[in-house]
Amino acid sequence: MSSAYPRPQLVRDHWECLNGPWRFCWDDAQRFRHPDDIEGWSHTITVPFPPESKASGLGDRGFHAVAWYQREFDIAAEGGRVLLRFGAVDYRAQVWVNGSLVATHEGGHTPFMADITRALRPQGPQVVTVRAEDDPHELTKPRGKQDWQLEPHSIWYPRTTGIWQTVWLERVGRTYIDKIRWTPHVHGFALTFEARVVGDKAADLTLEVALCHGERVLARDRYGVIDGEADRTIILSDPGIDDYRNELLWSPERPTLLDAEIILRSGDTVLDRFRSYAALRSVSILRDRFMLNGRPYTLRLVLDQGYWSDTLLTAPDDDALKKDVELAKAMGFNGVRKHQKIEDPRYLYWADKLGLLVWEEMPSAYRFTRSAIRRTIREWTEAIERDYSHPCIITWVPFNESWGVPELTSVREQRHAVEALYHLTKTLDSTRPVIGNDGWESSATDIIGIHDYDANFEHLRQRYGQEAKAEQLFDRRRPGGRVLTLDGYPHRGQPIMLTEFGGVAFVQSPPEGVKQTWGYTVAKTQAEFRDLYKGLLDVVIHTPLFSGFCYTQFADTFQEANGLLNADRTPKIPIEEIRKVTSQSRTHIPGGV
């Protein structure tokens, strides 16, 4: 991975990336409890690539429950604090510095940190050791598309164990800003800024916030910090006329970001300083339409698994994340549904900067137990907290296709779990729509998502077209043998979207190491692939019932060969042809985009 700063909305100058070679060993017998127990290191691994990946230098996809990592680094406290940060470690992590335990964390997709100042030696090399426990057979932890079988099968892919996002150090003062949050208010042309200050107590604390659009200063405010917190609304000058307002509003067509500089002071002394950004953007539901910045907006999404052949869940580098955003836009999509993955914040940065909408979806556990629900709630809460301020994120999806809650029609505890996650999500973020369970068996939800992989154009037209009535749609059973809505949750006029369809496989050259590919429908020639994509999109785009869609899928992913792109991100048909089909106008929806 490149040395781009890993946390793009809180960027400090003084940091050091710890990606690169680490000592590594498996602990299949789980004999070691402390770094001193390890007698020798059998491998060298390239962090942050998981040991199952080729890029790590190991490429070991066997069953292993525990992995250990170790490396040296040079740093001294120098009167301030030193923070050790991990983007993500799957699944349960323990971290030691110079033999002292400094952090534990559970959850494979969310970040954590440790203040390691007291564990540092006065001089000489420092040693960090990580123990990652990730039982490959455990189905009560959120694991998304990571397979529990030895070889990837059906819609599941190779596992990701241990460190899989960037590890870094940053130097801060004794008192510093730990977290920030931006909330846009388009109707009032304002932004709410929240910050939490931690560390040593200091007198006369103030926060200075400067917001700029290019060279133009929009606001420069100073606030007092009370009880370690600052929470203020910054009101911008409203131009009034839409043409001028639109220059400052964020959308895929015009992704305007407002640069921010934040300074923490004690009196006149600067204690902390960093860069951030925010955006003016609103998302909402109005009757049966999705609204962006107060206007109806048709969602044209593509399902993106977020895997790479040689690096698995970890991107090869920052350029690869940027390229995926650019490719989605080049194919005519205005958004992606990140499927069963909490994506790297650098991807969200590029989506913010280049203008791509993102649906964020919680990776599923596959058994329903109290432990599974507790784990899901904890990790989902951390994911929302991490990503709340990204303008690209427009929808939260806690459950997909009843995974982890397979008996929703008959087991009330499972229904309560979905409803609880829906309401918890709305509590943590009241500014975005939430889909309680995408695909079928909807209960508490702001959008009805339908998954239908029928590739017969006429069937889709009859099922959802002009002649179809919503009440009949919800009374019939859908593909997959599931009802669209649960009893007691009739359609209340929410937007209806086809959130999985297509899945047309076309294999130009079989991926290395993949024995057999598949898709929901198979095209034998490039011409057949082109015709199927065009025919499906023609029906779906021109179906008034749908206020948006999500095509499966962005790129081939191991044995699942139904991407518009090959696994190496080369297009199966010219991108210009894909774009022409994807972006065709919906003339029957007044005001739609």
Coordinates of C-alpha atoms in Angstrom, one line a residue:
M1 CA 0.0 0.0 0.0
S2 CA 1.1 3.6 -0.7
S3 CA 1.9 6.1 2.1
A4 CA -1.3 8.1 1.6
Y5 CA -2.6 9.1 5.1
P6 CA -5.0 6.3 6.2
R7 CA -7.6 8.5 7.9
P8 CA -8.5 11.1 5.3
Q9 CA -10.9 13.3 7.4
L10 CA -8.4 13.8 10.2
V11 CA -5.0 14.3 8.6
R12 CA -1.9 15.1 10.7
D13 CA 1.5 15.8 9.4
H14 CA 3.5 13.8 12.0
W15 CA 2.9 10.2 11.2
E16 CA 4.8 7.1 10.2
C17 CA 3.5 4.1 8.2
L18 CA 4.4 0.7 9.5
N19 CA 3.4 -1.2 6.4
G20 CA 6.0 -3.5 5.0
P21 CA 8.0 -6.6 6.2
W22 CA 7.0 -8.0 9.6
R23 CA 8.1 -11.3 11.2
F24 CA 5.2 -13.8 11.2
C25 CA 4.2 -17.2 12.4
W26 CA 1.1 -19.3 12.7
D27 CA 0.0 -20.7 16.1
D28 CA -2.3 -23.5 15.1
A29 CA -1.9 -25.3 18.5
Q30 CA -2.5 -21.9 20.3
R31 CA 0.5 -22.5 22.5
F32 CA 1.6 -18.8 22.8
R33 CA 0.1 -16.3 25.2
H34 CA 2.8 -13.7 25.2
P35 CA 5.4 -12.5 22.8
D36 CA 8.1 -14.0 25.0
D37 CA 6.6 -17.5 24.4
I38 CA 7.6 -17.4 20.7
E39 CA 10.9 -19.2 20.1
G40 CA 11.2 -18.4 16.5
W41 CA 9.5 -16.8 13.5
S42 CA 8.9 -19.0 10.5
H43 CA 8.0 -16.4 7.9
T44 CA 8.2 -12.8 6.8
I45 CA 4.9 -11.2 5.8
T46 CA 4.3 -7.9 3.9
V47 CA 1.7 -5.9 5.9
P48 CA -1.1 -5.0 5.3
F49 CA -1.7 -7.9 2.9
P50 CA -3.4 -10.9 4.6
P51 CA -1.4 -14.1 4.8
E52 CA -3.9 -15.8 2.4
S53 CA -2.9 -13.4 -0.4
K54 CA -0.1 -13.7 -2.8
A55 CA 1.0 -10.1 -2.2
S56 CA 1.7 -11.0 1.5
G57 CA 4.5 -13.3 0.4
L58 CA 2.8 -16.3 1.9
G59 CA -0.4 -17.2 -0.1
D60 CA -1.4 -19.7 2.6
R61 CA -5.2 -20.4 2.4
G62 CA -5.3 -23.3 4.8
F63 CA -7.2 -23.4 8.1
H64 CA -5.4 -21.3 10.7
A65 CA -7.0 -19.8 13.8
V66 CA -4.1 -17.7 15.2
A67 CA -1.4 -15.6 13.7
W68 CA 1.4 -13.6 15.3
Y69 CA 3.2 -10.5 13.9
Q70 CA 6.2 -8.6 15.1
R71 CA 8.5 -5.7 13.9
E72 CA 10.8 -3.0 15.2
F73 CA 10.3 0.8 14.8
D74 CA 12.2 3.8 16.1
I75 CA 10.4 6.6 17.9
A76 CA 10.6 8.5 21.1
A77 CA 7.8 10.3 23.0
E78 CA 9.6 13.7 23.1
G79 CA 7.2 15.1 25.6
G80 CA 4.0 14.4 23.7
R81 CA 2.1 11.2 23.0
V82 CA 2.6 8.4 20.5
L83 CA -0.5 6.7 19.1
L84 CA -0.4 3.3 17.4
R85 CA -3.3 2.8 15.0
F86 CA -4.7 -0.2 13.1
G87 CA -7.1 0.2 10.2
A88 CA -8.5 -3.3 10.6
V89 CA -7.4 -6.6 12.1
D90 CA -9.5 -9.7 11.5
Y91 CA -10.9 -10.8 14.0
R92 CA -9.7 -10.5 17.6
A93 CA -6.4 -8.6 18.2
Q94 CA -4.0 -8.2 21.1
V95 CA -1.1 -5.7 20.8
W96 CA 2.1 -5.5 22.8
V97 CA 4.8 -2.9 22.7
N98 CA 8.1 -3.9 24.3
G99 CA 6.3 -6.7 26.0
S100 CA 3.5 -4.6 27.5
L101 CA -0.1 -5.2 26.5
V102 CA -1.4 -1.9 25.1
A103 CA -4.6 -2.8 23.3
T104 CA -7.2 -5.5 22.6
H105 CA -9.9 -5.2 20.0
E106 CA -12.7 -7.5 18.6
G107 CA -14.1 -6.8 15.2
G108 CA -12.5 -7.5 11.8
H109 CA -13.6 -4.5 9.9
T110 CA -13.1 -1.4 12.2
P111 CA -10.2 0.6 13.4
F112 CA -8.6 0.8 16.9
M113 CA -5.7 2.5 18.5
A114 CA -3.4 2.5 21.6
D115 CA -1.6 5.3 23.4
I116 CA 1.8 3.6 23.6
T117 CA 3.7 6.5 25.2
R118 CA 4.3 4.7 28.5
A119 CA 5.4 1.5 26.9
L120 CA 8.2 3.1 24.9
R121 CA 11.8 2.7 25.8
P122 CA 13.8 5.9 26.3
Q123 CA 16.0 5.0 23.3
G124 CA 16.8 2.3 20.9
P125 CA 14.4 0.2 18.8
Q126 CA 10.8 -0.4 19.9
V127 CA 9.1 -3.7 19.3
V128 CA 5.4 -4.2 18.4
T129 CA 3.8 -7.6 18.5
V130 CA 0.3 -8.5 17.4
R131 CA -1.7 -11.6 18.0
A132 CA -4.7 -12.1 15.7
E133 CA -7.3 -14.8 16.4
D134 CA -9.6 -15.6 13.6
D135 CA -11.3 -19.0 13.8
P136 CA -12.0 -19.9 10.1
H137 CA -15.0 -22.0 11.1
E138 CA -16.7 -19.5 13.4
L139 CA -20.1 -18.4 11.9
T140 CA -21.3 -16.2 14.8
K141 CA -18.8 -13.4 14.0
P142 CA -19.4 -10.9 11.2
R143 CA -17.3 -12.3 8.3
G144 CA -19.1 -11.2 5.1
K145 CA -17.9 -13.1 2.0
Q146 CA -15.1 -15.0 3.7
D147 CA -15.6 -18.7 3.1
W148 CA -15.6 -21.3 6.0
Q149 CA -14.8 -24.1 3.6
L150 CA -11.2 -24.8 2.5
E151 CA -11.8 -23.9 -1.2
P152 CA -14.0 -20.9 -2.1
H153 CA -17.5 -22.0 -3.2
S154 CA -20.7 -20.4 -4.6
I155 CA -20.7 -16.7 -3.6
W156 CA -18.0 -16.9 -0.9
Y157 CA -14.3 -16.2 -1.4
P158 CA -10.9 -16.7 0.3
R159 CA -10.6 -15.8 3.9
T160 CA -8.7 -12.7 5.3
T161 CA -6.9 -13.3 8.6
G162 CA -5.2 -10.8 10.7
I163 CA -3.9 -7.4 9.6
W164 CA -5.4 -6.2 6.4
Q165 CA -5.4 -2.4 6.5
T166 CA -2.7 0.1 7.2
V167 CA -0.8 0.2 10.5
W168 CA 0.7 3.6 11.5
L169 CA 2.1 5.7 14.2
E170 CA 1.3 9.4 14.8
R171 CA 2.7 11.9 17.2
V172 CA 0.3 14.2 19.1
G173 CA 0.5 16.5 22.1
R174 CA -0.4 15.7 25.6
T175 CA -3.9 17.1 24.9
Y176 CA -5.3 16.4 21.5
I177 CA -8.5 15.9 19.4
D178 CA -9.5 12.3 19.3
K179 CA -12.7 12.4 17.1
I180 CA -14.6 14.8 14.9
R181 CA -17.9 14.6 13.1
W182 CA -19.5 16.7 10.3
T183 CA -23.3 16.9 9.8
P184 CA -24.6 18.9 6.8
H185 CA -27.8 20.9 6.8
V186 CA -28.6 21.8 3.2
H187 CA -31.9 23.5 4.1
G188 CA -30.1 26.0 6.4
F189 CA -26.9 26.1 4.4
A190 CA -25.0 25.1 7.5
L191 CA -22.6 22.4 8.9
T192 CA -22.6 21.1 12.4
F193 CA -19.0 20.3 13.7
E194 CA -18.4 18.1 16.7
A195 CA -15.1 17.4 18.3
R196 CA -13.9 15.4 21.3
V197 CA -10.7 16.4 23.1
V198 CA -8.8 13.9 25.2
G199 CA -5.6 13.6 27.2
D200 CA -4.2 15.9 29.9
K201 CA -6.5 18.6 31.2
A202 CA -5.6 22.1 29.9
A203 CA -6.9 25.6 30.7
D204 CA -8.7 27.9 28.3
L205 CA -9.2 25.4 25.6
T206 CA -10.6 26.7 22.3
L207 CA -11.1 25.2 18.8
E208 CA -10.6 27.2 15.7
V209 CA -12.3 26.0 12.5
A210 CA -11.6 27.4 9.1
L211 CA -13.7 26.3 6.1
C212 CA -12.7 27.1 2.5
H213 CA -13.9 26.4 -1.0
G214 CA -10.8 26.7 -3.1
E215 CA -9.2 30.1 -2.2
R216 CA -12.5 31.4 -0.8
V217 CA -12.8 31.4 3.0
L218 CA -16.4 30.5 3.9
A219 CA -16.0 30.6 7.7
R220 CA -13.4 31.1 10.4
D221 CA -14.9 30.5 13.8
R222 CA -13.5 29.9 17.3
Y223 CA -15.3 28.0 20.0
G224 CA -14.7 27.1 23.7
V225 CA -14.2 23.5 24.6
I226 CA -16.5 22.5 27.5
D227 CA -16.0 19.2 29.3
G228 CA -13.8 17.9 26.5
E229 CA -16.3 18.6 23.8
A230 CA -17.2 21.2 21.2
D231 CA -20.4 21.1 19.2
R232 CA -21.3 24.1 17.0
T233 CA -23.2 24.8 13.9
I234 CA -21.4 26.8 11.2
I235 CA -23.8 28.9 9.1
L236 CA -22.6 29.7 5.6
S237 CA -23.8 32.6 3.5
D238 CA -26.6 31.2 1.4
P239 CA -26.5 32.5 -2.2
G240 CA -30.2 31.8 -2.5
I241 CA -30.4 31.2 -6.3
D242 CA -30.1 27.5 -7.2
D243 CA -27.3 28.0 -9.7
Y244 CA -25.1 29.6 -7.1
R245 CA -26.2 27.2 -4.4
N246 CA -25.3 24.2 -6.6
E247 CA -21.7 25.4 -6.7
L248 CA -21.4 24.5 -3.0
L249 CA -23.6 21.4 -3.0
W250 CA -22.0 17.9 -3.2
S251 CA -23.3 15.4 -5.8
P252 CA -21.8 12.8 -8.2
E253 CA -22.1 15.4 -11.0
R254 CA -20.4 18.1 -8.9
P255 CA -18.5 16.7 -5.9
T256 CA -17.7 19.9 -4.1
L257 CA -15.7 19.4 -1.0
L258 CA -15.0 22.1 1.6
D259 CA -11.5 22.0 3.0
A260 CA -11.2 22.5 6.7
E261 CA -8.3 23.3 9.1
I262 CA -8.9 22.7 12.8
I263 CA -6.6 24.0 15.5
L264 CA -6.8 23.2 19.2
R265 CA -5.4 25.9 21.5
S266 CA -4.8 26.4 25.2
G267 CA -4.7 30.2 25.4
D268 CA -2.4 31.1 22.6
T269 CA -0.5 27.8 22.6
V270 CA -1.3 25.4 19.7
L271 CA -1.9 21.9 21.1
D272 CA -3.2 20.1 18.0
R273 CA -3.6 20.9 14.3
F274 CA -5.0 18.9 11.4
R275 CA -6.8 19.0 8.1
S276 CA -10.2 17.7 7.3
Y277 CA -13.0 18.2 4.8
A278 CA -16.8 18.3 4.7
A279 CA -19.6 18.7 2.2
L280 CA -23.1 20.2 1.9
R281 CA -25.2 17.2 0.9
S282 CA -28.6 15.9 1.9
V283 CA -30.3 12.6 1.3
S284 CA -33.9 11.7 2.2
I285 CA -37.0 9.8 1.1
L286 CA -40.0 11.6 -0.3
R287 CA -42.9 9.3 -0.9
D288 CA -41.6 6.7 -3.5
R289 CA -38.5 8.6 -4.5
F290 CA -34.9 8.9 -3.3
M291 CA -34.0 12.6 -2.8
L292 CA -30.5 14.1 -3.2
N293 CA -30.2 17.7 -2.1
G294 CA -34.0 18.1 -2.1
R295 CA -34.5 16.8 -5.7
P296 CA -35.6 13.3 -7.0
Y297 CA -32.5 11.3 -7.9
T298 CA -32.4 8.0 -9.7
L299 CA -29.8 5.6 -8.2
R300 CA -27.7 3.7 -10.8
L301 CA -25.6 1.5 -8.6
V302 CA -23.3 -1.4 -9.3
L303 CA -22.6 -4.1 -6.7
D304 CA -18.9 -4.2 -5.7
Q305 CA -17.4 -7.0 -3.7
G306 CA -14.2 -5.1 -3.0
Y307 CA -11.8 -8.0 -3.7
W308 CA -8.6 -8.2 -5.7
S309 CA -7.1 -11.5 -7.0
D310 CA -3.6 -11.1 -5.5
T311 CA -4.5 -9.0 -2.4
L312 CA -8.0 -10.2 -1.4
L313 CA -9.9 -7.7 0.8
T314 CA -6.9 -5.3 0.9
A315 CA -6.4 -3.0 -2.1
P316 CA -3.1 -3.4 -3.9
D317 CA -2.4 0.3 -3.3
D318 CA -4.2 3.7 -3.1
D319 CA -4.2 4.0 -6.9
A320 CA -6.2 0.8 -7.1
L321 CA -8.9 2.3 -4.9
K322 CA -9.0 5.5 -6.9
K323 CA -9.2 3.4 -10.1
D324 CA -12.2 1.5 -8.9
V325 CA -14.1 4.7 -8.3
E326 CA -13.1 6.0 -11.7
L327 CA -14.2 2.8 -13.4
A328 CA -17.6 2.8 -11.8
K329 CA -18.2 6.4 -12.9
A330 CA -16.8 5.6 -16.4
M331 CA -19.3 2.8 -16.8
G332 CA -22.2 5.3 -16.2
F333 CA -23.0 4.4 -12.6
N334 CA -23.5 7.1 -10.0
G335 CA -22.9 4.8 -7.0
V336 CA -21.8 1.5 -5.7
R337 CA -23.3 -1.0 -3.2
K338 CA -20.2 -2.1 -1.2
H339 CA -21.4 -5.7 -0.6
Q340 CA -20.6 -7.4 2.7
K341 CA -17.6 -5.2 3.3
I342 CA -16.7 -2.1 5.4
E343 CA -14.4 -0.5 2.8
D344 CA -11.1 1.1 3.4
P345 CA -11.5 4.8 4.3
R346 CA -9.2 5.7 1.4
Y347 CA -11.9 4.3 -1.0
L348 CA -14.4 6.5 0.7
Y349 CA -12.1 9.5 0.3
W350 CA -11.9 8.9 -3.5
A351 CA -15.6 8.5 -3.7
D352 CA -16.0 11.8 -1.8
K353 CA -13.5 13.6 -4.0
L354 CA -14.5 12.2 -7.4
G355 CA -18.3 11.9 -6.8
L356 CA -19.6 8.4 -6.3
L357 CA -22.5 7.4 -4.0
V358 CA -21.9 4.5 -1.6
W359 CA -24.3 2.1 0.2
E360 CA -22.5 0.8 3.2
E361 CA -23.4 -2.8 4.2
M362 CA -22.6 -4.7 7.4
P363 CA -20.7 -8.0 6.8
S364 CA -22.9 -10.8 7.9
A365 CA -22.6 -13.4 10.6
Y366 CA -24.3 -16.7 9.5
R367 CA -25.8 -18.0 12.7
F368 CA -28.4 -16.4 14.9
T369 CA -27.2 -16.4 18.5
R370 CA -27.0 -13.7 21.2
S371 CA -23.3 -13.6 20.7
A372 CA -23.7 -13.0 17.0
I373 CA -26.1 -10.1 17.6
R374 CA -23.8 -8.5 20.2
R375 CA -20.9 -8.7 17.9
T376 CA -22.8 -7.3 15.0
I377 CA -24.1 -4.4 17.0
R378 CA -20.7 -3.5 18.4
E379 CA -18.9 -3.6 15.0
W380 CA -21.8 -1.9 13.2
T381 CA -21.8 0.9 15.7
E382 CA -18.0 1.4 15.2
A383 CA -18.4 1.4 11.4
I384 CA -21.1 4.1 11.5
E385 CA -18.9 6.2 13.8
R386 CA -15.9 5.8 11.5
D387 CA -17.8 6.7 8.3
Y388 CA -20.5 9.1 9.4
S389 CA -18.9 12.2 8.0
H390 CA -18.3 10.9 4.4
P391 CA -20.7 12.6 2.0
C392 CA -20.5 9.7 -0.4
I393 CA -22.3 7.4 2.0
I394 CA -26.0 7.7 1.4
T395 CA -27.5 4.5 2.9
W396 CA -26.8 2.1 5.7
V397 CA -27.7 -1.7 5.3
P398 CA -27.4 -3.7 8.5
F399 CA -28.7 -7.1 7.0
N400 CA -28.6 -8.7 3.6
E401 CA -31.0 -11.4 2.4
S402 CA -31.8 -12.5 5.9
W403 CA -28.3 -13.8 6.4
G404 CA -27.8 -14.5 10.1
V405 CA -31.6 -14.2 10.6
P406 CA -32.8 -17.0 8.3
E407 CA -36.2 -17.5 10.0
L408 CA -37.7 -14.0 9.9
T409 CA -41.1 -15.2 9.0
S410 CA -41.5 -17.5 12.0
V411 CA -39.0 -16.5 14.8
R412 CA -39.9 -13.2 16.5
E413 CA -36.5 -12.8 18.1
Q414 CA -34.9 -12.6 14.6
R415 CA -37.5 -10.0 13.5
H416 CA -36.7 -8.0 16.6
A417 CA -33.0 -8.2 15.8
V418 CA -33.6 -6.6 12.3
E419 CA -35.9 -4.0 13.7
A420 CA -33.5 -3.2 16.6
L421 CA -30.6 -2.7 14.1
Y422 CA -32.7 -0.5 11.9
H423 CA -33.7 1.7 14.9
L424 CA -30.2 1.7 16.4
T425 CA -28.9 2.9 13.0
K426 CA -31.5 5.6 12.8
T427 CA -30.5 6.7 16.3
L428 CA -26.8 6.8 15.5
D429 CA -27.5 8.6 12.2
S430 CA -30.8 10.3 11.6
T431 CA -29.6 11.9 8.3
R432 CA -29.5 8.8 6.0
P433 CA -32.0 6.2 4.9
V434 CA -31.6 2.7 6.4
I435 CA -32.5 -0.6 4.7
G436 CA -33.2 -3.1 7.5
N437 CA -32.8 -6.2 5.4
D438 CA -32.0 -5.9 1.7
G439 CA -33.4 -8.3 -0.9
W440 CA -36.6 -9.7 0.7
E441 CA -38.5 -10.2 4.0
S442 CA -38.5 -6.4 4.7
S443 CA -39.9 -5.1 7.9
A444 CA -38.4 -1.9 9.3
T445 CA -37.0 -0.1 6.3
D446 CA -36.9 3.1 4.4
I447 CA -36.4 1.4 1.0
I448 CA -37.8 -1.8 -0.3
G449 CA -34.9 -3.7 -2.0
I450 CA -35.7 -6.6 -4.3
H451 CA -33.2 -9.2 -5.6
D452 CA -34.2 -10.9 -8.8
Y453 CA -31.8 -12.6 -11.1
D454 CA -34.3 -13.6 -13.8
A455 CA -32.6 -12.8 -17.1
N456 CA -35.8 -13.1 -19.2
F457 CA -36.6 -9.5 -20.2
E458 CA -40.3 -10.3 -20.7
H459 CA -40.6 -11.9 -17.3
L460 CA -39.1 -8.8 -15.7
R461 CA -41.4 -6.5 -17.7
Q462 CA -44.5 -8.5 -16.7
R463 CA -43.4 -8.7 -13.1
Y464 CA -42.6 -5.0 -12.5
G465 CA -43.7 -3.1 -15.6
Q466 CA -46.6 -0.7 -16.3
E467 CA -49.2 -3.3 -15.8
A468 CA -47.9 -4.5 -12.5
K469 CA -49.6 -3.3 -9.3
A470 CA -47.7 -2.8 -6.1
E471 CA -50.3 -4.6 -4.0
Q472 CA -50.0 -7.7 -6.2
L473 CA -46.3 -7.5 -6.2
F474 CA -46.2 -7.8 -2.4
D475 CA -48.7 -10.5 -2.2
R476 CA -46.8 -12.9 -4.5
R477 CA -43.7 -14.9 -3.6
R478 CA -40.5 -13.7 -5.1
P479 CA -37.5 -15.4 -6.5
G480 CA -35.6 -17.2 -3.8
G481 CA -38.9 -18.4 -2.3
R482 CA -39.1 -15.4 0.0
V483 CA -41.9 -12.9 0.6
L484 CA -41.0 -9.2 -0.1
T485 CA -42.4 -7.9 3.2
L486 CA -43.2 -9.6 6.5
D487 CA -46.7 -9.7 7.9
G488 CA -47.4 -6.5 9.8
Y489 CA -45.1 -4.5 7.5
P490 CA -47.1 -3.7 4.3
H491 CA -45.6 -1.4 1.7
R492 CA -46.1 2.1 3.0
G493 CA -45.2 3.9 -0.2
Q494 CA -41.4 3.7 0.3
P495 CA -39.2 3.7 -2.8
I496 CA -38.9 0.3 -4.5
M497 CA -35.5 -0.6 -6.0
L498 CA -34.1 -3.6 -7.8
T499 CA -31.0 -3.9 -5.6
E500 CA -29.6 -7.1 -7.2
F501 CA -30.1 -8.3 -10.7
G502 CA -28.1 -9.3 -13.8
G503 CA -25.3 -11.6 -12.6
V504 CA -24.4 -12.4 -16.2
A505 CA -21.2 -14.5 -16.5
F506 CA -18.9 -14.2 -19.4
V507 CA -15.4 -15.7 -19.1
Q508 CA -12.8 -14.4 -21.6
S509 CA -9.9 -16.1 -19.8
P510 CA -10.3 -18.2 -16.6
P511 CA -8.6 -16.6 -13.6
E512 CA -5.5 -18.3 -12.3
G513 CA -6.2 -20.9 -9.7
V514 CA -10.0 -20.9 -10.3
K515 CA -11.2 -24.3 -11.3
Q516 CA -14.8 -23.5 -12.3
T517 CA -16.6 -20.2 -12.8
W518 CA -20.3 -19.5 -12.6
G519 CA -22.9 -16.8 -12.9
Y520 CA -26.7 -16.5 -12.5
T521 CA -26.9 -16.5 -16.3
V522 CA -24.1 -17.4 -18.7
A523 CA -23.2 -15.6 -21.9
K524 CA -21.0 -17.6 -24.4
T525 CA -19.9 -14.8 -26.6
Q526 CA -19.1 -11.1 -26.2
A527 CA -22.1 -10.2 -28.4
E528 CA -24.5 -12.3 -26.1
F529 CA -23.0 -10.6 -23.0
R530 CA -23.6 -7.1 -24.6
D531 CA -27.1 -8.0 -25.6
L532 CA -28.1 -9.4 -22.2
Y533 CA -26.7 -6.3 -20.4
K534 CA -28.5 -3.9 -22.7
G535 CA -31.8 -5.8 -22.5
L536 CA -31.8 -6.0 -18.7
L537 CA -30.9 -2.4 -18.3
D538 CA -33.5 -1.3 -20.9
V539 CA -36.2 -3.0 -18.9
V540 CA -35.1 -1.9 -15.4
I541 CA -34.3 1.8 -16.3
H542 CA -37.6 2.3 -18.0
T543 CA -39.7 0.6 -15.2
P544 CA -41.5 3.5 -13.3
L545 CA -41.9 1.3 -10.3
F546 CA -38.2 1.4 -9.6
S547 CA -36.6 4.5 -8.2
G548 CA -33.1 3.0 -8.5
F549 CA -31.2 -0.2 -9.3
C550 CA -28.0 -2.1 -8.4
Y551 CA -26.5 -4.3 -11.1
T552 CA -24.5 -7.4 -10.2
Q553 CA -21.6 -6.8 -10.5
F554 CA -18.6 -4.5 -10.9
A555 CA -15.8 -7.1 -11.5
D556 CA -15.3 -10.8 -11.6
T557 CA -14.5 -12.1 -8.1
F558 CA -12.7 -15.5 -8.0
Q559 CA -15.2 -18.1 -9.2
E560 CA -18.0 -15.6 -9.6
A561 CA -17.5 -14.5 -13.2
N562 CA -20.5 -12.1 -13.5
G563 CA -18.6 -8.8 -13.6
L564 CA -18.8 -6.1 -16.2
L565 CA -15.0 -6.0 -15.7
N566 CA -12.6 -8.9 -15.5
A567 CA -10.9 -9.5 -12.2
D568 CA -7.9 -7.3 -13.4
R569 CA -10.4 -4.5 -14.1
T570 CA -10.2 -4.7 -17.9
P571 CA -13.7 -4.3 -19.4
K572 CA -15.4 -7.3 -21.1
I573 CA -17.0 -4.9 -23.7
P574 CA -15.9 -1.4 -24.4
I575 CA -16.5 0.9 -21.4
E576 CA -18.2 3.5 -23.8
E577 CA -20.8 0.9 -24.6
I578 CA -21.5 0.1 -21.0
R579 CA -21.8 3.8 -20.2
K580 CA -24.2 4.4 -23.0
V581 CA -26.5 1.7 -21.7
T582 CA -26.2 2.5 -18.0
S583 CA -26.7 6.2 -18.3
Q584 CA -29.7 6.3 -20.7
S585 CA -32.4 8.8 -19.7
R586 CA -35.6 7.9 -17.7
T587 CA -37.9 10.2 -19.6
H588 CA -41.0 8.9 -17.8
I589 CA -40.0 10.3 -14.4
P590 CA -40.4 14.0 -14.3
G591 CA -37.5 15.7 -12.4
G592 CA -35.5 12.4 -12.2
V593 CA -31.8 12.3 -13.0

